[in-house]
Amino acid sequence: MKRKTTIRVLPLLGTLWLLASAGQVFPQETAGETLQLSRTPCTRPAFLHCPDQDCTGDRVINPGPEVEMNSRRTYFLDYPCDLKPGEEVTFVLSLHGGGSYANWQRHYFPILDFVDQYRLVVATPSSPTQVWTDVDDPYLRDIVDSVLERIGKENVKAFWLAGHSQGGMTSRRIVCSDFFADKVDGFLSLSGGRLGGSPGRVDFGFRPTRPAGGAATADAPRPSFQIVEPTCDFSFVFTTGQLEMDEKGLPEKSEWAEKYQCGPQSEPREVVDTKAGYVFDTRRQDPPTPAWGRLPRPGTAHVTSYPSCAGGRVVADVVRIDKGHTEGLEPNVTEELVKLMVGAPGGKLRGRETTGG
């Protein structure tokens, strides 16, 4: 009964907040001279943050409290609570996979835990159909415009797209579009396909379908659109579960690395996690399908990179050993991905690209 009540109340609260906030001047600074980017207070732990385990279904399906005013659709916006006006940040637009939700994505790739340390602003939107199509493109563009207006383009040292599964495919589709090509400095694909040559995929053993209400996630049937190799310039990081790939594993070369005259692939560097991730797919555990993903647990990841890329760009692969498609990322491997992102060059939004570091 409590779960049903929560699901019904949240949309009502969102509607009341929208009516109350429409037409108001957005607050830019608090009394303590910190920048307030959201209409809701910035708190720690962050709004609707999952516990370390047993995150409830009504929480993971939440689409967020922030209202995009043109579409009236909502999203999450995470940022440092002590953010100062004029401070440099890295901006990330993080897209969930097909059949998933914004708050599930927020905890599958829990970059929200690192916004203070690495000075990140992270927008996590939600598709009402749980599958991204070109119908959602104006909504995504309007979120970016709205956030950039609040931060100031001149204060964004780098802008990254990140997407899990179909969200990664969508990021790949839009990254070189007219709107994003001159803004995006990097793309992080979370089991969403590898630029420059993808590894073979295993058969998950079932046809993914949309989840019933309250399920954590399951990839929905993907919309049909042509996958093309992007032609604009940006850094690229790919991560995948080892069990998603066929026996050939990760390719030893990358055409994306060759594009930037990078050096040969480095030897794998190991990242060990003793703490589990937050979320998983609750629907596929009886019995579990290892390639799709089991329960959250500690793990090890292998990080390989292509050094000395032109312009300081970052090209890297991260393989999560003995993990599948839907097991939420652990904290240390998440931080490793964040380090790769903030270490890459940026500056497109300022009209000048800078080297990484």
GROMACS .gro file of C-alpha atoms in nm:
model
  357
    1MET     CA    1   0.000   0.000   0.000
    2LYS     CA    2   0.279   0.242   0.086
    3ARG     CA    3   0.450   0.186  -0.250
    4LYS     CA    4   0.129   0.250  -0.445
    5THR     CA    5   0.068   0.570  -0.249
    6THR     CA    6   0.419   0.696  -0.323
    7ILE     CA    7   0.385   0.638  -0.697
    8ARG     CA    8   0.056   0.826  -0.710
    9VAL     CA    9   0.168   1.120  -0.496
   10LEU     CA   10   0.490   1.198  -0.683
   11PRO     CA   11   0.327   1.303  -1.013
   12LEU     CA   12   0.078   1.517  -0.817
   13LEU     CA   13   0.358   1.691  -0.630
   14GLY     CA   14   0.540   1.750  -0.958
   15THR     CA   15   0.227   1.907  -1.108
   16LEU     CA   16   0.172   2.133  -0.806
   17TRP     CA   17   0.536   2.240  -0.812
   18LEU     CA   18   0.517   2.316  -1.184
   19LEU     CA   19   0.211   2.534  -1.133
   20ALA     CA   20   0.377   2.713  -0.843
   21SER     CA   21   0.708   2.773  -1.023
   22ALA     CA   22   0.585   2.867  -1.370
   23GLY     CA   23   0.675   3.224  -1.453
   24GLN     CA   24   0.897   3.272  -1.150
   25VAL     CA   25   1.247   3.411  -1.174
   26PHE     CA   26   1.496   3.130  -1.119
   27PRO     CA   27   1.718   3.181  -0.813
   28GLN     CA   28   2.083   3.216  -0.906
   29GLU     CA   29   2.254   3.253  -0.570
   30THR     CA   30   2.179   3.163  -0.209
   31ALA     CA   31   2.262   3.379   0.090
   32GLY     CA   32   2.594   3.198   0.122
   33GLU     CA   33   2.702   3.305  -0.229
   34THR     CA   34   2.665   2.956  -0.370
   35LEU     CA   35   2.499   2.885  -0.703
   36GLN     CA   36   2.156   2.722  -0.683
   37LEU     CA   37   2.096   2.536  -1.010
   38SER     CA   38   1.780   2.352  -0.911
   39ARG     CA   39   1.442   2.469  -0.791
   40THR     CA   40   1.472   2.213  -0.511
   41PRO     CA   41   1.728   2.241  -0.229
   42CYS     CA   42   2.067   2.078  -0.281
   43THR     CA   43   2.110   1.818  -0.006
   44ARG     CA   44   2.343   1.538   0.103
   45PRO     CA   45   2.257   1.260   0.057
   46ALA     CA   46   2.118   1.368  -0.277
   47PHE     CA   47   1.744   1.367  -0.339
   48LEU     CA   48   1.607   1.011  -0.375
   49HIS     CA   49   1.953   0.859  -0.330
   50CYS     CA   50   1.934   0.479  -0.301
   51PRO     CA   51   2.064   0.302   0.009
   52ASP     CA   52   2.362   0.071  -0.030
   53GLN     CA   53   2.126  -0.219  -0.101
   54ASP     CA   54   1.758  -0.299  -0.152
   55CYS     CA   55   1.665   0.021  -0.337
   56THR     CA   56   1.286   0.006  -0.374
   57GLY     CA   57   1.105  -0.007  -0.706
   58ASP     CA   58   0.908   0.312  -0.646
   59ARG     CA   59   1.237   0.499  -0.593
   60VAL     CA   60   1.427   0.373  -0.899
   61ILE     CA   61   1.141   0.456  -1.139
   62ASN     CA   62   1.125   0.821  -1.031
   63PRO     CA   63   1.174   1.060  -1.328
   64GLY     CA   64   1.315   1.348  -1.121
   65PRO     CA   65   1.198   1.673  -0.962
   66GLU     CA   66   1.340   1.926  -1.209
   67VAL     CA   67   1.096   2.055  -1.475
   68GLU     CA   68   1.200   2.123  -1.834
   69MET     CA   69   0.965   2.411  -1.904
   70ASN     CA   70   0.900   2.361  -2.278
   71SER     CA   71   0.793   1.996  -2.262
   72ARG     CA   72   0.689   2.001  -1.894
   73ARG     CA   73   0.885   1.677  -1.857
   74THR     CA   74   1.108   1.622  -1.557
   75TYR     CA   75   1.469   1.515  -1.493
   76PHE     CA   76   1.732   1.498  -1.219
   77LEU     CA   77   2.002   1.761  -1.177
   78ASP     CA   78   2.294   1.681  -0.945
   79TYR     CA   79   2.570   1.931  -0.870
   80PRO     CA   80   2.799   2.045  -0.586
   81CYS     CA   81   2.598   2.205  -0.308
   82ASP     CA   82   2.884   2.452  -0.253
   83LEU     CA   83   2.914   2.549  -0.622
   84LYS     CA   84   3.031   2.909  -0.656
   85PRO     CA   85   2.925   3.152  -0.930
   86GLY     CA   86   3.186   3.144  -1.207
   87GLU     CA   87   3.337   2.813  -1.093
   88GLU     CA   88   3.449   2.572  -1.367
   89VAL     CA   89   3.257   2.244  -1.396
   90THR     CA   90   3.228   1.939  -1.616
   91PHE     CA   91   2.874   1.895  -1.746
   92VAL     CA   92   2.736   1.544  -1.813
   93LEU     CA   93   2.409   1.444  -1.981
   94SER     CA   94   2.343   1.085  -1.869
   95LEU     CA   95   2.086   0.874  -2.058
   96HIS     CA   96   1.921   0.557  -1.927
   97GLY     CA   97   1.886   0.239  -2.130
   98GLY     CA   98   1.573   0.121  -2.308
   99GLY     CA   99   1.305   0.009  -2.064
  100SER     CA  100   1.476   0.191  -1.778
  101TYR     CA  101   1.429   0.507  -1.574
  102ALA     CA  102   1.617   0.823  -1.478
  103ASN     CA  103   1.678   0.734  -1.115
  104TRP     CA  104   1.784   0.381  -1.206
  105GLN     CA  105   2.043   0.531  -1.445
  106ARG     CA  106   2.150   0.769  -1.170
  107HIS     CA  107   2.246   0.466  -0.960
  108TYR     CA  108   2.358   0.229  -1.236
  109PHE     CA  109   2.628   0.486  -1.318
  110PRO     CA  110   2.643   0.657  -0.977
  111ILE     CA  111   2.832   0.963  -1.084
  112LEU     CA  112   2.611   1.161  -0.843
  113ASP     CA  113   2.843   1.039  -0.563
  114PHE     CA  114   3.135   1.229  -0.718
  115VAL     CA  115   2.981   1.565  -0.810
  116ASP     CA  116   3.138   1.742  -0.511
  117GLN     CA  117   3.489   1.597  -0.543
  118TYR     CA  118   3.520   1.640  -0.919
  119ARG     CA  119   3.297   1.949  -0.964
  120LEU     CA  120   3.039   1.790  -1.190
  121VAL     CA  121   2.694   1.898  -1.302
  122VAL     CA  122   2.491   1.593  -1.409
  123ALA     CA  123   2.152   1.603  -1.584
  124THR     CA  124   1.969   1.268  -1.595
  125PRO     CA  125   1.652   1.281  -1.806
  126SER     CA  126   1.376   1.024  -1.846
  127SER     CA  127   1.179   0.897  -2.146
  128PRO     CA  128   0.806   0.845  -2.074
  129THR     CA  129   0.808   0.551  -2.316
  130GLN     CA  130   1.132   0.419  -2.160
  131VAL     CA  131   1.291   0.416  -2.506
  132TRP     CA  132   1.478   0.709  -2.661
  133THR     CA  133   1.373   0.818  -3.012
  134ASP     CA  134   1.413   1.136  -3.214
  135VAL     CA  135   1.085   1.256  -3.058
  136ASP     CA  136   1.287   1.309  -2.737
  137ASP     CA  137   1.560   1.515  -2.903
  138PRO     CA  138   1.400   1.858  -2.841
  139TYR     CA  139   1.357   1.769  -2.472
  140LEU     CA  140   1.725   1.676  -2.443
  141ARG     CA  141   1.834   1.990  -2.625
  142ASP     CA  142   1.615   2.207  -2.403
  143ILE     CA  143   1.760   2.050  -2.088
  144VAL     CA  144   2.110   2.129  -2.212
  145ASP     CA  145   2.017   2.486  -2.300
  146SER     CA  146   1.850   2.539  -1.963
  147VAL     CA  147   2.143   2.403  -1.762
  148LEU     CA  148   2.399   2.594  -1.967
  149GLU     CA  149   2.207   2.915  -1.910
  150ARG     CA  150   2.229   2.861  -1.536
  151ILE     CA  151   2.595   2.759  -1.530
  152GLY     CA  152   2.719   2.990  -1.804
  153LYS     CA  153   2.886   2.837  -2.109
  154GLU     CA  154   3.209   3.009  -2.020
  155ASN     CA  155   3.220   2.806  -1.696
  156VAL     CA  156   3.189   2.462  -1.860
  157LYS     CA  157   3.538   2.326  -1.913
  158ALA     CA  158   3.401   2.008  -2.075
  159PHE     CA  159   3.065   1.858  -2.177
  160TRP     CA  160   3.015   1.481  -2.193
  161LEU     CA  161   2.737   1.255  -2.315
  162ALA     CA  162   2.700   0.929  -2.121
  163GLY     CA  163   2.451   0.653  -2.195
  164HIS     CA  164   2.376   0.298  -2.093
  165SER     CA  165   2.277   0.047  -2.363
  166GLN     CA  166   2.012   0.213  -2.582
  167GLY     CA  167   2.101   0.539  -2.411
  168GLY     CA  168   2.455   0.489  -2.541
  169MET     CA  169   2.321   0.419  -2.889
  170THR     CA  170   2.117   0.738  -2.865
  171SER     CA  171   2.422   0.937  -2.753
  172ARG     CA  172   2.606   0.800  -3.054
  173ARG     CA  173   2.318   0.905  -3.280
  174ILE     CA  174   2.303   1.265  -3.154
  175VAL     CA  175   2.667   1.341  -3.068
  176CYS     CA  176   2.748   1.486  -3.412
  177SER     CA  177   2.407   1.641  -3.474
  178ASP     CA  178   2.390   2.013  -3.547
  179PHE     CA  179   2.307   2.092  -3.185
  180PHE     CA  180   2.565   1.873  -3.009
  181ALA     CA  181   2.862   1.862  -3.248
  182ASP     CA  182   3.008   2.196  -3.139
  183LYS     CA  183   2.933   2.134  -2.770
  184VAL     CA  184   3.030   1.776  -2.680
  185ASP     CA  185   3.390   1.712  -2.576
  186GLY     CA  186   3.349   1.345  -2.486
  187PHE     CA  187   3.123   1.041  -2.504
  188LEU     CA  188   3.107   0.762  -2.245
  189SER     CA  189   2.938   0.446  -2.372
  190LEU     CA  190   2.811   0.226  -2.088
  191SER     CA  191   2.752  -0.105  -2.267
  192GLY     CA  192   2.612   0.101  -2.551
  193GLY     CA  193   2.846   0.006  -2.835
  194ARG     CA  194   3.213   0.078  -2.901
  195LEU     CA  195   3.333   0.326  -3.159
  196GLY     CA  196   3.616   0.201  -3.373
  197GLY     CA  197   3.513  -0.164  -3.364
  198SER     CA  198   3.277  -0.336  -3.120
  199PRO     CA  199   3.332  -0.670  -2.949
  200GLY     CA  200   3.099  -0.956  -3.036
  201ARG     CA  201   2.790  -0.988  -2.819
  202VAL     CA  202   2.651  -1.303  -2.660
  203ASP     CA  203   2.291  -1.414  -2.676
  204PHE     CA  204   2.113  -1.306  -2.360
  205GLY     CA  205   1.883  -1.607  -2.394
  206PHE     CA  206   1.561  -1.408  -2.405
  207ARG     CA  207   1.403  -1.120  -2.588
  208PRO     CA  208   1.430  -0.811  -2.368
  209THR     CA  209   1.094  -0.654  -2.288
  210ARG     CA  210   0.980  -0.351  -2.098
  211PRO     CA  211   0.959  -0.409  -1.724
  212ALA     CA  212   0.644  -0.425  -1.519
  213GLY     CA  213   0.587  -0.135  -1.280
  214GLY     CA  214   0.844  -0.131  -1.003
  215ALA     CA  215   1.103  -0.350  -1.177
  216ALA     CA  216   1.450  -0.203  -1.179
  217THR     CA  217   1.523  -0.220  -1.550
  218ALA     CA  218   1.515  -0.432  -1.864
  219ASP     CA  219   1.607  -0.323  -2.210
  220ALA     CA  220   1.301  -0.261  -2.424
  221PRO     CA  221   1.290  -0.338  -2.798
  222ARG     CA  222   1.516  -0.086  -2.963
  223PRO     CA  223   1.378   0.162  -3.214
  224SER     CA  224   1.517   0.115  -3.561
  225PHE     CA  225   1.762   0.378  -3.681
  226GLN     CA  226   2.078   0.357  -3.882
  227ILE     CA  227   2.396   0.335  -3.677
  228VAL     CA  228   2.666   0.548  -3.835
  229GLU     CA  229   3.021   0.622  -3.725
  230PRO     CA  230   3.036   0.979  -3.589
  231THR     CA  231   3.244   1.223  -3.791
  232CYS     CA  232   3.296   1.505  -3.539
  233ASP     CA  233   3.577   1.513  -3.282
  234PHE     CA  234   3.557   1.407  -2.916
  235SER     CA  235   3.718   1.179  -2.658
  236PHE     CA  236   3.565   0.833  -2.622
  237VAL     CA  237   3.550   0.589  -2.331
  238PHE     CA  238   3.383   0.249  -2.358
  239THR     CA  239   3.289   0.021  -2.071
  240THR     CA  240   3.122  -0.318  -2.076
  241GLY     CA  241   3.067  -0.629  -1.869
  242GLN     CA  242   3.302  -0.913  -1.961
  243LEU     CA  243   3.011  -1.158  -1.979
  244GLU     CA  244   2.833  -0.944  -2.243
  245MET     CA  245   3.113  -1.011  -2.491
  246ASP     CA  246   3.172  -1.330  -2.687
  247GLU     CA  247   3.485  -1.542  -2.641
  248LYS     CA  248   3.696  -1.308  -2.859
  249GLY     CA  249   3.662  -1.035  -2.600
  250LEU     CA  250   3.770  -0.676  -2.652
  251PRO     CA  251   3.932  -0.589  -2.987
  252GLU     CA  252   4.303  -0.512  -2.963
  253LYS     CA  253   4.273  -0.212  -3.193
  254SER     CA  254   4.045   0.087  -3.223
  255GLU     CA  255   3.975   0.283  -3.538
  256TRP     CA  256   3.873   0.571  -3.314
  257ALA     CA  257   4.221   0.566  -3.157
  258GLU     CA  258   4.380   0.548  -3.501
  259LYS     CA  259   4.182   0.859  -3.600
  260TYR     CA  260   4.378   1.054  -3.338
  261GLN     CA  261   4.714   0.879  -3.400
  262CYS     CA  262   4.712   0.731  -3.050
  263GLY     CA  263   4.976   0.484  -2.936
  264PRO     CA  264   4.915   0.107  -2.906
  265GLN     CA  265   4.668  -0.023  -2.652
  266SER     CA  266   4.820  -0.027  -2.303
  267GLU     CA  267   4.841  -0.328  -2.076
  268PRO     CA  268   4.528  -0.358  -1.858
  269ARG     CA  269   4.537  -0.173  -1.528
  270GLU     CA  270   4.331  -0.331  -1.250
  271VAL     CA  271   4.067  -0.146  -1.046
  272VAL     CA  272   3.933  -0.341  -0.748
  273ASP     CA  273   3.601  -0.275  -0.574
  274THR     CA  274   3.515  -0.425  -0.236
  275LYS     CA  275   3.173  -0.258  -0.234
  276ALA     CA  276   2.881  -0.355  -0.460
  277GLY     CA  277   2.686  -0.127  -0.691
  278TYR     CA  278   2.337  -0.001  -0.607
  279VAL     CA  279   2.102  -0.151  -0.865
  280PHE     CA  280   2.033  -0.451  -1.088
  281ASP     CA  281   1.751  -0.599  -1.295
  282THR     CA  282   1.508  -0.750  -1.046
  283ARG     CA  283   1.315  -0.937  -1.313
  284ARG     CA  284   1.594  -1.162  -1.440
  285GLN     CA  285   1.717  -1.332  -1.124
  286ASP     CA  286   1.504  -1.649  -1.115
  287PRO     CA  287   1.711  -1.794  -1.267
  288PRO     CA  288   1.977  -1.528  -1.329
  289THR     CA  289   2.130  -1.475  -1.672
  290PRO     CA  290   2.500  -1.394  -1.616
  291ALA     CA  291   2.540  -1.209  -1.947
  292TRP     CA  292   2.239  -0.992  -1.866
  293GLY     CA  293   2.342  -0.931  -1.506
  294ARG     CA  294   2.320  -1.081  -1.160
  295LEU     CA  295   2.289  -0.930  -0.813
  296PRO     CA  296   2.521  -0.641  -0.719
  297ARG     CA  297   2.854  -0.754  -0.571
  298PRO     CA  298   3.216  -0.640  -0.546
  299GLY     CA  299   3.428  -0.673  -0.855
  300THR     CA  300   3.738  -0.600  -1.059
  301ALA     CA  301   3.772  -0.397  -1.378
  302HIS     CA  302   4.051  -0.380  -1.634
  303VAL     CA  303   4.129  -0.036  -1.777
  304THR     CA  304   4.315  -0.009  -2.107
  305SER     CA  305   4.393   0.312  -2.287
  306TYR     CA  306   4.548   0.438  -2.608
  307PRO     CA  307   4.818   0.689  -2.504
  308SER     CA  308   4.950   1.003  -2.671
  309CYS     CA  309   4.639   1.082  -2.875
  310ALA     CA  310   4.640   1.397  -3.086
  311GLY     CA  311   4.514   1.700  -2.898
  312GLY     CA  312   4.538   1.512  -2.570
  313ARG     CA  313   4.213   1.328  -2.640
  314VAL     CA  314   4.127   1.027  -2.428
  315VAL     CA  315   4.041   0.690  -2.586
  316ALA     CA  316   3.998   0.405  -2.337
  317ASP     CA  317   3.820   0.077  -2.269
  318VAL     CA  318   3.704  -0.050  -1.930
  319VAL     CA  319   3.599  -0.415  -1.893
  320ARG     CA  320   3.420  -0.520  -1.576
  321ILE     CA  321   3.534  -0.876  -1.511
  322ASP     CA  322   3.265  -1.142  -1.456
  323LYS     CA  323   2.987  -0.881  -1.490
  324GLY     CA  324   2.689  -0.856  -1.722
  325HIS     CA  325   2.478  -0.587  -1.883
  326THR     CA  326   2.268  -0.455  -1.594
  327GLU     CA  327   2.473  -0.481  -1.274
  328GLY     CA  328   2.520  -0.132  -1.136
  329LEU     CA  329   2.875   0.005  -1.142
  330GLU     CA  330   3.076  -0.012  -0.823
  331PRO     CA  331   3.225   0.307  -0.668
  332ASN     CA  332   3.593   0.265  -0.764
  333VAL     CA  333   3.527   0.181  -1.129
  334THR     CA  334   3.280   0.470  -1.142
  335GLU     CA  335   3.546   0.705  -1.008
  336GLU     CA  336   3.795   0.569  -1.262
  337LEU     CA  337   3.553   0.661  -1.541
  338VAL     CA  338   3.506   1.006  -1.391
  339LYS     CA  339   3.885   1.055  -1.382
  340LEU     CA  340   3.908   0.963  -1.751
  341MET     CA  341   3.635   1.215  -1.831
  342VAL     CA  342   3.772   1.509  -1.634
  343GLY     CA  343   4.126   1.433  -1.758
  344ALA     CA  344   4.024   1.471  -2.122
  345PRO     CA  345   4.041   1.798  -2.315
  346GLY     CA  346   3.739   2.026  -2.329
  347GLY     CA  347   3.646   2.378  -2.418
  348LYS     CA  348   3.407   2.345  -2.714
  349LEU     CA  349   3.141   2.549  -2.535
  350ARG     CA  350   3.396   2.824  -2.480
  351GLY     CA  351   3.487   2.824  -2.847
  352ARG     CA  352   3.835   2.691  -2.781
  353GLU     CA  353   3.952   2.338  -2.709
  354THR     CA  354   4.202   2.277  -2.433
  355THR     CA  355   4.429   1.983  -2.358
  356GLY     CA  356   4.337   1.733  -2.087
  357GLY     CA  357   4.480   1.713  -1.740
   0.00000   0.00000   0.00000
